[in-house]
Coordinates of C-alpha atoms in Angstrom, one line a residue:
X1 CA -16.9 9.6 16.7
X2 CA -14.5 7.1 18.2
X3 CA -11.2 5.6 17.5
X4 CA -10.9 2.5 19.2
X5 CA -7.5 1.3 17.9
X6 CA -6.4 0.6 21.7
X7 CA -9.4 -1.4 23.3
X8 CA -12.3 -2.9 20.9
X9 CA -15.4 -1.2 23.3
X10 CA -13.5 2.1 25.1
X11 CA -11.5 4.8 24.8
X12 CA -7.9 5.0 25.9
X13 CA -6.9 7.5 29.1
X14 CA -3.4 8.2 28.9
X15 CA -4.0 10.1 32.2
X16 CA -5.3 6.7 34.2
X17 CA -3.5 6.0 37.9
X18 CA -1.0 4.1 36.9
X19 CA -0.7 0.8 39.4
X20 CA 0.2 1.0 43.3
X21 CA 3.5 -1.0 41.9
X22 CA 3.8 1.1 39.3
X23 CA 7.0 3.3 40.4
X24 CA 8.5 -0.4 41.3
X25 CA 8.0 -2.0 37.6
X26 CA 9.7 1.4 36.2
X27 CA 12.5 1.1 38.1
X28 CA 13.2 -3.3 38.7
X29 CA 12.3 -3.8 35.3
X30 CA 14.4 -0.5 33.9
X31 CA 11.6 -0.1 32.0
X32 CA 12.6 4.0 31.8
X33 CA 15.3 2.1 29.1
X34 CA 12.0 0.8 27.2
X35 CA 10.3 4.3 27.7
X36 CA 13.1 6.2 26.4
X37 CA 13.5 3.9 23.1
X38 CA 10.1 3.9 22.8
X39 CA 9.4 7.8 22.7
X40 CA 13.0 9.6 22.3
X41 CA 12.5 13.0 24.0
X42 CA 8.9 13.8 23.1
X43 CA 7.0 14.2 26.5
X44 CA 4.2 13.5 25.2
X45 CA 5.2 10.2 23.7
X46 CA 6.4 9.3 26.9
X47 CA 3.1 9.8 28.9
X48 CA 1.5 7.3 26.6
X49 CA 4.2 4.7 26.5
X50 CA 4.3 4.9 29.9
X51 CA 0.9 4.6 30.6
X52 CA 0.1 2.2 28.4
X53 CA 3.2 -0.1 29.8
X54 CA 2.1 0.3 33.0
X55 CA -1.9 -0.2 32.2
X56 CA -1.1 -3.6 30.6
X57 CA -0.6 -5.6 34.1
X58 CA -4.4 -6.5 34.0
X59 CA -5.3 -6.7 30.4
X60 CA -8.0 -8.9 28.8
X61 CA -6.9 -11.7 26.1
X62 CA -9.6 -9.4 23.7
X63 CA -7.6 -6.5 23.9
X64 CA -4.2 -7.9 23.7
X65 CA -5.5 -9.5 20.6
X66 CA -7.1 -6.4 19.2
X67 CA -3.6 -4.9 19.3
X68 CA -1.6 -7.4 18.0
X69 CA -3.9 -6.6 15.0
X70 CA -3.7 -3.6 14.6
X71 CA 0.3 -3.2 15.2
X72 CA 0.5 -5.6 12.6
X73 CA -1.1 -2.8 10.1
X74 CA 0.6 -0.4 11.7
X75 CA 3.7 -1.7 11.2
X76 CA 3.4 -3.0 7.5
X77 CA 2.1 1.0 7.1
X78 CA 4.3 2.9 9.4
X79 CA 4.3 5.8 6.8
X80 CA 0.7 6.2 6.5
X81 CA 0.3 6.1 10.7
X82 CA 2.6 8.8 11.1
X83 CA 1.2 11.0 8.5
X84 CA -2.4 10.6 10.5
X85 CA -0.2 11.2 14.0
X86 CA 0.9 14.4 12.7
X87 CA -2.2 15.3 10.7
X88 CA -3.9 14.8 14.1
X89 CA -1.1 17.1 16.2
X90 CA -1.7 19.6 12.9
X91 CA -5.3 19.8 14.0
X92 CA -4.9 20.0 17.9
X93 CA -2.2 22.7 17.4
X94 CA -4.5 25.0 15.3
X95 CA -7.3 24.8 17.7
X96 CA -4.9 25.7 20.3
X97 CA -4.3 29.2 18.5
X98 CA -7.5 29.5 17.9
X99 CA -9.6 28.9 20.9
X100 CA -9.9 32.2 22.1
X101 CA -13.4 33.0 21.9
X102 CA -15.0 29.8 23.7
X103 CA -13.5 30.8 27.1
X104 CA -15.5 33.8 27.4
X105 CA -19.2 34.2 28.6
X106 CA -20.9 35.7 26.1
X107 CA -22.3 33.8 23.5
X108 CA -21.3 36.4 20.5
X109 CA -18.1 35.7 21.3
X110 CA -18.4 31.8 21.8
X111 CA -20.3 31.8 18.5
X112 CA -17.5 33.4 16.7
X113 CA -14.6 31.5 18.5
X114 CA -16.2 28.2 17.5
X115 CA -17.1 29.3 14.7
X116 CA -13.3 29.8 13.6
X117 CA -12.3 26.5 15.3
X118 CA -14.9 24.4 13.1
X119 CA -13.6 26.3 9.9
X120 CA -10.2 24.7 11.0
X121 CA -11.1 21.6 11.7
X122 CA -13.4 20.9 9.3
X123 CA -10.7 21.0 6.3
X124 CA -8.6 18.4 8.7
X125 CA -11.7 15.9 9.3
X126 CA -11.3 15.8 5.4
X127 CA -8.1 15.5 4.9
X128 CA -8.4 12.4 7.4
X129 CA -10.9 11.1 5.4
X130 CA -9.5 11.3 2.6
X131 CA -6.5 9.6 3.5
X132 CA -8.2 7.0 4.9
X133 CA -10.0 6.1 2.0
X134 CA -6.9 6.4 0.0
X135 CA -5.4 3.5 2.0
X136 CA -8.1 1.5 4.0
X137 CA -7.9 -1.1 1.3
X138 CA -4.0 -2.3 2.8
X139 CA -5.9 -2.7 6.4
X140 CA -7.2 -5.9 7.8
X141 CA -7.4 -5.5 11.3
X142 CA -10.6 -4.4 12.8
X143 CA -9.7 -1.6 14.9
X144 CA -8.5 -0.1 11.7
X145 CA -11.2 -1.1 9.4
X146 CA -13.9 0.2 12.0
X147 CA -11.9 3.8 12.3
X148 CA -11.8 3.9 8.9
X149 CA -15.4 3.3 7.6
X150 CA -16.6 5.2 10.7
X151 CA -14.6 8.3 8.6
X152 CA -15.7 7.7 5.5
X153 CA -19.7 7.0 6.3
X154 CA -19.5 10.0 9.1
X155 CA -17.8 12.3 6.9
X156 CA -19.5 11.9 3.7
X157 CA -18.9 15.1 1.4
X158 CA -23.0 15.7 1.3
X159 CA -22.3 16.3 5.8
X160 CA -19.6 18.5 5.1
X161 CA -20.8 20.5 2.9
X162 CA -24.1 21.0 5.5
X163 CA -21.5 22.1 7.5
X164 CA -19.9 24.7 6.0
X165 CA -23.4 26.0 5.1
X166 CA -24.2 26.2 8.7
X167 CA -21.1 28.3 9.1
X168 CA -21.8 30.3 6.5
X169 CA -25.3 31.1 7.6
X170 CA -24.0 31.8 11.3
X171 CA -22.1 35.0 10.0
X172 CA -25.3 36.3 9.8
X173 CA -24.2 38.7 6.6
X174 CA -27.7 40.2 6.7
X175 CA -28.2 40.6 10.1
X176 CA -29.3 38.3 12.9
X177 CA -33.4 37.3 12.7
X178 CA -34.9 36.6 15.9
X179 CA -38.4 36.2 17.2
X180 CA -39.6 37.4 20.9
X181 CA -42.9 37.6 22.6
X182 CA -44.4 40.2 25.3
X183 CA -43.8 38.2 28.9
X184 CA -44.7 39.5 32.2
X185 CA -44.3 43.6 32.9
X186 CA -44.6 43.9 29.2
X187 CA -41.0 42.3 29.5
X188 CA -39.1 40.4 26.1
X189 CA -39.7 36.5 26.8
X190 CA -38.9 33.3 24.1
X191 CA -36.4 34.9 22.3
X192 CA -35.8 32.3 19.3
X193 CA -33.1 32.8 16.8
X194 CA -35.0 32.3 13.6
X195 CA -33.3 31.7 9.8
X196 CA -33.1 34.3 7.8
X197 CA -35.6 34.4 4.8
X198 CA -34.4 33.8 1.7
X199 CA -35.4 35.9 -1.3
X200 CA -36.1 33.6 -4.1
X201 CA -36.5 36.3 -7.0
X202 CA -34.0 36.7 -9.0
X203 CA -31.2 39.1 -8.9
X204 CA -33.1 41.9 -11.1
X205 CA -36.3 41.4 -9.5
X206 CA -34.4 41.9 -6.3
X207 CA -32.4 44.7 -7.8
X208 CA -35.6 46.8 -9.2
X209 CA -38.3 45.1 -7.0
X210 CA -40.6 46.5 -4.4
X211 CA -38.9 46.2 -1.0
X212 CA -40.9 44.5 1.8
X213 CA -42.4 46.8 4.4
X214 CA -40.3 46.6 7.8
X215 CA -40.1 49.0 11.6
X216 CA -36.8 49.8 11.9
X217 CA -34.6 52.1 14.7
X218 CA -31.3 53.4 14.2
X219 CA -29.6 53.3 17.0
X220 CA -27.7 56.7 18.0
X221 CA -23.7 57.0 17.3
X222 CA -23.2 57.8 21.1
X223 CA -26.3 55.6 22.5
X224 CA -24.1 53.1 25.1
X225 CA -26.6 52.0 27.1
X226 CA -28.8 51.3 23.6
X227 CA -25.8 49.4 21.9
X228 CA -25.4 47.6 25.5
X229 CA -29.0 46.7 25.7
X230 CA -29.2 45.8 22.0
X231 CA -25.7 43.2 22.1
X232 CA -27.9 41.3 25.5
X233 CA -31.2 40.9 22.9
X234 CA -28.7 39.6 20.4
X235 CA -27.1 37.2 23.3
X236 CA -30.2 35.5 24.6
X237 CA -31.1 35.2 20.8
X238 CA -28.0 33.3 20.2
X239 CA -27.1 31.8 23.3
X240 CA -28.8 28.2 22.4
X241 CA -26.9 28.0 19.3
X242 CA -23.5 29.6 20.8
X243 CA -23.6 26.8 23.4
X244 CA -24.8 24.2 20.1
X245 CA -22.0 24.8 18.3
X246 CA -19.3 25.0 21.0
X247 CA -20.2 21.8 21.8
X248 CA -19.7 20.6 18.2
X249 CA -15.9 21.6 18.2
X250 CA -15.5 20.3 21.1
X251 CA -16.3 17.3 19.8
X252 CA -14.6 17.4 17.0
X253 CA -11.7 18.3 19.1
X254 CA -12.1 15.4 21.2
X255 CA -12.1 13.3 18.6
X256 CA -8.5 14.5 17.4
X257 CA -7.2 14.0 20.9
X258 CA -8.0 10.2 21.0
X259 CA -6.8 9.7 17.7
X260 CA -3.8 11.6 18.9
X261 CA -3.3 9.1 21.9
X262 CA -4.1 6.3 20.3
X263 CA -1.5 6.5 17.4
X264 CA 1.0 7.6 19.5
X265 CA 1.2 4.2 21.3
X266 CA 2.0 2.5 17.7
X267 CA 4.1 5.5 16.6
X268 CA 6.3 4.5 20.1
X269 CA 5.8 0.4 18.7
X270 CA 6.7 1.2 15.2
X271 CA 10.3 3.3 16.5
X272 CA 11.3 0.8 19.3
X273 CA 10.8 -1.9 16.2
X274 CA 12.7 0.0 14.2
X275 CA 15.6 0.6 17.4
X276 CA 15.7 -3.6 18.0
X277 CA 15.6 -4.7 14.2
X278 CA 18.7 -2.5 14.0
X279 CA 20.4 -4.2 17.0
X280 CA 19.9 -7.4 15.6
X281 CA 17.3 -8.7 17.9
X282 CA 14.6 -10.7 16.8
X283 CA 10.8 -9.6 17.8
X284 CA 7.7 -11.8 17.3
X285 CA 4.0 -11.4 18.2
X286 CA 3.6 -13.8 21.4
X287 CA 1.0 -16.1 22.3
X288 CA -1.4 -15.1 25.3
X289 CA -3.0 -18.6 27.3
X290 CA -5.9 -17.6 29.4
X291 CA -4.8 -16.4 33.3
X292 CA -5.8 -19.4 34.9
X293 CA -3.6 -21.9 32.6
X294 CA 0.1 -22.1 33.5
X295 CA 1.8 -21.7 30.2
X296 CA 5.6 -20.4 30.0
X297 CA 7.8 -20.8 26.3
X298 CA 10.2 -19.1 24.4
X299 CA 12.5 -18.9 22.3
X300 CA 15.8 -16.7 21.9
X301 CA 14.1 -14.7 24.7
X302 CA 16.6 -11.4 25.4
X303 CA 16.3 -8.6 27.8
X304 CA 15.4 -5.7 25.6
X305 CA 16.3 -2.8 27.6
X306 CA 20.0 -4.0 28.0
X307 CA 20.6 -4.6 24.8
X308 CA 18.7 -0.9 24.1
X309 CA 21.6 0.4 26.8
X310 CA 24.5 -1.9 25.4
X311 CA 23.7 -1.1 21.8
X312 CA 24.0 -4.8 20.6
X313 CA 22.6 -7.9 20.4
X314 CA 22.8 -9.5 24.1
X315 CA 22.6 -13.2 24.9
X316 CA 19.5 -14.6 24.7
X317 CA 17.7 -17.8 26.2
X318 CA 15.4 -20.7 25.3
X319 CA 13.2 -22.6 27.6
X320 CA 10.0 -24.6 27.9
X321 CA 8.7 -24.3 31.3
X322 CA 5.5 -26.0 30.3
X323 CA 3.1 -25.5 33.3
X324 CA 5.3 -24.8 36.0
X325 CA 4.2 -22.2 38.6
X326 CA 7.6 -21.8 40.6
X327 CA 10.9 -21.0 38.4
X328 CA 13.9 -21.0 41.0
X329 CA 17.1 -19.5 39.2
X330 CA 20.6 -20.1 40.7
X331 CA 24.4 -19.4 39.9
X332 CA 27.7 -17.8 39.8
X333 CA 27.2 -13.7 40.3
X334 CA 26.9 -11.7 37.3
X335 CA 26.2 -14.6 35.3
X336 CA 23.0 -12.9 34.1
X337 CA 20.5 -13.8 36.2
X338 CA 18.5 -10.7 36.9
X339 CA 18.8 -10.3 33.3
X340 CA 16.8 -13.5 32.4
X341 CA 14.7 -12.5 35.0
X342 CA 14.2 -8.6 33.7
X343 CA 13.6 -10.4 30.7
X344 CA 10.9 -12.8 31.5
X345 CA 9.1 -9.3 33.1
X346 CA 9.5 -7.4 30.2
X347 CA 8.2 -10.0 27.8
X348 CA 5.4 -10.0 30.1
X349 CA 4.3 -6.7 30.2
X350 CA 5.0 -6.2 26.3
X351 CA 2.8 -9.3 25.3
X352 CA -0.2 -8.0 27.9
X353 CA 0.3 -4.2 26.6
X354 CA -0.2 -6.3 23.0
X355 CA 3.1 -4.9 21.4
X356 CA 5.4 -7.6 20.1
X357 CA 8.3 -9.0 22.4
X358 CA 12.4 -9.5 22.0
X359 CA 12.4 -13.2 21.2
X360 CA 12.1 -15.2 18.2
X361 CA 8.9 -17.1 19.6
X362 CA 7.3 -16.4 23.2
X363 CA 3.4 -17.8 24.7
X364 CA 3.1 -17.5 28.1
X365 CA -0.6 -17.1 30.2
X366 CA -2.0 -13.8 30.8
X367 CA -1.2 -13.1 34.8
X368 CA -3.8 -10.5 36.8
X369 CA -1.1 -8.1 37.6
X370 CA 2.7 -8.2 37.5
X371 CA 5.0 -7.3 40.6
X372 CA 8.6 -7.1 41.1
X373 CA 10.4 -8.0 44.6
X374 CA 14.2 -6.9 44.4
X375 CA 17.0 -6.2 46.5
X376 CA 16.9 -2.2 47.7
X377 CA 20.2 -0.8 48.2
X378 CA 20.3 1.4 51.8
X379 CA 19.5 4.7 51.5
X380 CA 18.8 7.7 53.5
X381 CA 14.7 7.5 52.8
X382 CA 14.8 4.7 54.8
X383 CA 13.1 4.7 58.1
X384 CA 14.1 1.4 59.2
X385 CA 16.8 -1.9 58.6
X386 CA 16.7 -3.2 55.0
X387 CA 14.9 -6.0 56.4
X388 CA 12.1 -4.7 58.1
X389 CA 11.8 -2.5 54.4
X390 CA 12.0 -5.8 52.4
X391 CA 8.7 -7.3 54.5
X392 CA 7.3 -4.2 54.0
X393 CA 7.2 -3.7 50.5
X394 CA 6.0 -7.7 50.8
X395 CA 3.2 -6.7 52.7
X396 CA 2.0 -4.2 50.4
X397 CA 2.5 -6.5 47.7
X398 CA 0.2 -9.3 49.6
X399 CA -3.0 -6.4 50.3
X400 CA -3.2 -6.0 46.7
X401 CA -2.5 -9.3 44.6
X402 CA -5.0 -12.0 43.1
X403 CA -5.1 -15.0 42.5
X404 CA -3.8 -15.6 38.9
X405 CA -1.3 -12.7 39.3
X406 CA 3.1 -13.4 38.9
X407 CA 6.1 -12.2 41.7
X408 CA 9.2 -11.5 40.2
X409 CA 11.8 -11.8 43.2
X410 CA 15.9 -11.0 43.1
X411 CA 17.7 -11.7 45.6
X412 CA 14.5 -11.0 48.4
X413 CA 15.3 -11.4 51.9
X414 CA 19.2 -11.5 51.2
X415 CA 19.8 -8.5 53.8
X416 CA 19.6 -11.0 56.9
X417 CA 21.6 -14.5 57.5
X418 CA 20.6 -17.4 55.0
X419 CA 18.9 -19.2 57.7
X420 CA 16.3 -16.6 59.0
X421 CA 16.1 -14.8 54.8
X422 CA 15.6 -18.6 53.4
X423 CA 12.9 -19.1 56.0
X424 CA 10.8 -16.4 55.3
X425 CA 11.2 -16.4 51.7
X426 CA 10.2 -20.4 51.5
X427 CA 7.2 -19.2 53.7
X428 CA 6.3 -16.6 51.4
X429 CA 6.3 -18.5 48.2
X430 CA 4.7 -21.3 49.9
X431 CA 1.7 -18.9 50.7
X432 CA 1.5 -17.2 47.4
X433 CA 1.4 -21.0 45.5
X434 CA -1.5 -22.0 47.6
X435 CA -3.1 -18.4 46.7
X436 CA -2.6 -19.7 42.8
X437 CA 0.3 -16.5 42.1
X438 CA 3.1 -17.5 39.6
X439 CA 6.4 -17.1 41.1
X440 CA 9.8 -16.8 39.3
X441 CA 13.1 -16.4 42.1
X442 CA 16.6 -15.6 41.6
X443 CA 18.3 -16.2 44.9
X444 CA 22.1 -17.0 46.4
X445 CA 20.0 -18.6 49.5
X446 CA 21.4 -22.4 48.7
X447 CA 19.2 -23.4 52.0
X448 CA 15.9 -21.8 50.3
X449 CA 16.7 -23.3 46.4
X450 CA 17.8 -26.8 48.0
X451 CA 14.5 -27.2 50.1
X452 CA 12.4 -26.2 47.7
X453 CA 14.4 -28.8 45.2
X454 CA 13.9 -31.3 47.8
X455 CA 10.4 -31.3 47.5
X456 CA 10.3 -32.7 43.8
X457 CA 7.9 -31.0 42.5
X458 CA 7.3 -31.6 38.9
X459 CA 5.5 -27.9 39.0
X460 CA 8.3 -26.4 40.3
X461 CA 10.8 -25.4 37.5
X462 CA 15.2 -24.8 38.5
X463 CA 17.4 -23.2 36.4
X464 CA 21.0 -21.8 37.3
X465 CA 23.3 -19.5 35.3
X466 CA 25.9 -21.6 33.4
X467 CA 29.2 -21.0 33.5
X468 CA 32.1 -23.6 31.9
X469 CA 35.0 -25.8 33.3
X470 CA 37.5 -22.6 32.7
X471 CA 35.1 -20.7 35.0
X472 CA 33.5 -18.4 32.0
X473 CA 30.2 -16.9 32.4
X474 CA 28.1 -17.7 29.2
X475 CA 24.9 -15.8 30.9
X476 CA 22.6 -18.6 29.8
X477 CA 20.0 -20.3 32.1
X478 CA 20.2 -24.0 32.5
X479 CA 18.0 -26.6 33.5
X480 CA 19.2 -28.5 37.1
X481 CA 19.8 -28.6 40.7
X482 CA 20.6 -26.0 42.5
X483 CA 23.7 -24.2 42.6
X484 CA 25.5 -23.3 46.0
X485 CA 27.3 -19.9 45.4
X486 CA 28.0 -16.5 47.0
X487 CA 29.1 -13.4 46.2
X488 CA 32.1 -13.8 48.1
X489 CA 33.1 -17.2 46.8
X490 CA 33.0 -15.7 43.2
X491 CA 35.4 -13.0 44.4
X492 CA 37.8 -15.0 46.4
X493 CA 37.7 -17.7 42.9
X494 CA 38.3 -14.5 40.6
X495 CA 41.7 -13.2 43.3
X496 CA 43.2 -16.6 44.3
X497 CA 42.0 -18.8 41.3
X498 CA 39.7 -22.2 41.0
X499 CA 42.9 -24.1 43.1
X500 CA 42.9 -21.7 45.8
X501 CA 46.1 -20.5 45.3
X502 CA 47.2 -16.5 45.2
X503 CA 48.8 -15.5 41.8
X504 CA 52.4 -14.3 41.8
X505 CA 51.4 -10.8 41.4
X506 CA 48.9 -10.6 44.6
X507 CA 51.3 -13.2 46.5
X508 CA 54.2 -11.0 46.0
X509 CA 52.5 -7.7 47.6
X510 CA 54.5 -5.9 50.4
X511 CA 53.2 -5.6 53.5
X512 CA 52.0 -2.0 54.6
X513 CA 53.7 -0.2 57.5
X514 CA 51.1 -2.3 60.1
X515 CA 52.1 -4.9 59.0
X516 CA 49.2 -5.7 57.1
X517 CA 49.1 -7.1 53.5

């Protein structure tokens, strides 16, 4: 029995490694925003959101499209996915209570504890199917329709019923039945546990009827070592069919776990939906081009987790970057660059984890592996200058990419002069073009953005923050050259104003006792 709602061919391990980058993504991208609106406080929710997020940086155009698919049921049926989710947590949580007997080592009391765990489950397993027959009709995907005729031809009444029988015979009402033979030293070998025969008279016959000839010993009230001797016969009797059945509720158990997993990823889909809609922020099902096209267009494309922290609707941005590998962004500070560049990430990761992105329309080429470069503020984990950390976390980014794969850098190699940071960083991003990586840059490094503008390449895509004649920031991303700024010209513009003069209010200051101003 398999689910296969996340991947068309395997199973889904919420417990996978996540990426050597992975701790970077959480924290560049703020993707412990996305998490959070994904799964609320529920720890378990949060394991598979996050693993799925962070699984999705080398994902297959077949999988991302066998998602789409099936969010696109789950969605138009959220009700009916939650009521399997908890139907599936119902199961899990009465095994849990009930699981006492398999842990042990003898098989009397691993018969009985599976024994109570199938009489649990097996009520669930119908209850699932009958759900699912009840509503497989609304389904189109294939994940779905496969999970749910897998249910209903599996879990046909006629097997059920076999089932219970099973279990009802395994109480052994009339005593257990087994066969032996005489083995060496006149020693008990082949002990088969045998079904009991059934008396087919009817109930007077049985009633009034001869009774069959049988040996029989009573064994002593205060006999131990008889009683002790007699429960080992009955254990190598039933040990076969202890370990039989055990298995079987594992499986069954199993079975509700990966269900489990898998809906909670769309339960997680279905909420964060529900949290944007309410915002006002569009969503749409992106398009995925194969990773070895260059492919980058949107539409009303927003950063999702600031407008989750904000609790609005943010600004959003349109562009068509056709088949550009290099996206150079430039502009006036806190004019929302790292945003559109947090956004362009996100979108990326949601489209190859085949949820639905914040953007009216979004197609973009699948990328093998996603990794972020951004600006590290000092702190005291550092062993060394925040230089010699930036080429480090370079490096480690360089062991591992492919070919194929996209760097998302802010403001990389800002912590030494503009000279030696822009020469490095035009170095870099020369290398990782000719390696075939997509490359989008935000950067104050006029020298780097002016080179690499020089070079007119009709591949090479610039973009600056625009901001108007009256100095406003509109935090929209604009085609053209690149834009000389620095943080400290934006400050000195913001004190002294656009003609370089100090207002009244900071001209007028007294001086302090030093003399200073």
């Amino acid at each position: 029995m398999k689910v296969f709602l996340m991947y068309p061919d395997r199973d889904f391990d919420m417990n996978a490694a996540p990426p050597l980058n992975g701790r970077d993504l959480m924290d560049d991208l703020e993707l412990h925003t996305l998490v959070q609106a994904m799964a609320g406080d529920d720890e378990f929710l949060t394991t598979v959101a996050r693993a799925a997020l962070l699984g999705a940086v080398r994902s297959s155009k077949e999988t991302i499209e066998h998602r789409q698919a099936v969010l696109r049921d789950a969605l138009a049926h959220a009700d009916v996915v939650k009521q399997l989710y908890q139907l599936s947590i119902d199961a899990l949580e009465s095994k849990k209570k009930s699981y006492w007997g398999i842990g042990l080592h003898y098989p009397l009391a691993i018969l009985h504890g599976s024994m109570e765990v199938m009489e649990l489950l097996i009520p669930m397993l119908r209850q699932l199917r009958d759900t699912a027959q009840r509503v497989e009709s609304g389904f189109s995907s294939e994940g779905w329709k496969r999970l749910f005729a897998m249910l209903r031809n599996e879990l046909d009444e006629g097997y059920i019923e076999e089932v219970q029988g099973h279990l009802k015979t395994l109480k052994f009402r009339g005593g257990i039945l087994m066969s032996a033979h005489l083995g060496q030293g006149n020693r008990g070998a082949g002990y088969v546990l045998r079904t009991p025969l059934r008396d087919e008279r009817n109930w007077l016959a049985r009633l009034f009827g001869k009774k069959p000839e049988m040996h029989q010993y009573t064994l002593p009230p205060r006999d131990e070592n008889g009683a002790r001797a007699l429960s080992e016969l009955a254990d190598r009797g039933l040990n076969l069919v202890a370990n039989a059945l055990a298995q079987s509720a594992e499986h069954i158990a199993s079975f509700f776990t990966l269900l489990r997993a898998e809906l909670a990823f769309y339960v997680c889909c279905i909420d964060l939906r529900d949290r944007l809609s309410s915002l006002g922020g569009p969503v749409c099902f992106p398009k995925a081009a194969g990773s070895g096209a260059r492919e980058h267009r949107f539409n009303e494309l927003y950063d999702v987790c600031l407008a989750l922290k904000m609790r609005k609707k943010v600004v959003s941005n349109t562009l068509d970057a056709g088949e550009s590998r290099l996206m150079v962004v430039t502009g006036a500070n806190q004019g929302g660059k790292s945003s559109f560049l947090r956004s362009i990430g996100l979108a990326q990761l949601m489209m190859q984890c085949g949820m639905f992105v914040g953007a009216a329309s979004f197609s973009a080429n699948l990328c093998e592996g996603l990794y972020t470069h951004y600006k590290r503020e000092e702190d005291t984990t550092m062993e060394s200058g925040k230089f010699d950390e930036e080429l480090k976390r370079m490096r480690a980014i360089v062991d591992e990419i492919l070919p194929d794969a996209m760097v998302l850098f802010n403001e990389s190699f800002a912590s030494t002069n503009e000279r030696e940071g822009s020469e490095v960083a035009r170095m870099i991003a020369d290398a990782l073009l000719e390696g075939g990586v997509k490359i989008a840059f935000v950067t104050h490094q006029y020298a780097l953005a002016h080179h690499l503008y020089a070079r007119r390449d009709p591949r090479d895509l610039f973009l600056r923050a625009q901001r108007l004649s009256d100095g406003t920031r509109t935090f929209k991303m604009m085609q053209g050259e690149p834009e000389q700024t620095s943080y400290g010209a934006d400050l000195y513009a913001e004190i002294f104003g656009p003609d370089g003069e100090a207002p009244a209010a900071v001209a007028a200051a007294p001086a302090s006792a030093d003399g200073s101003s």
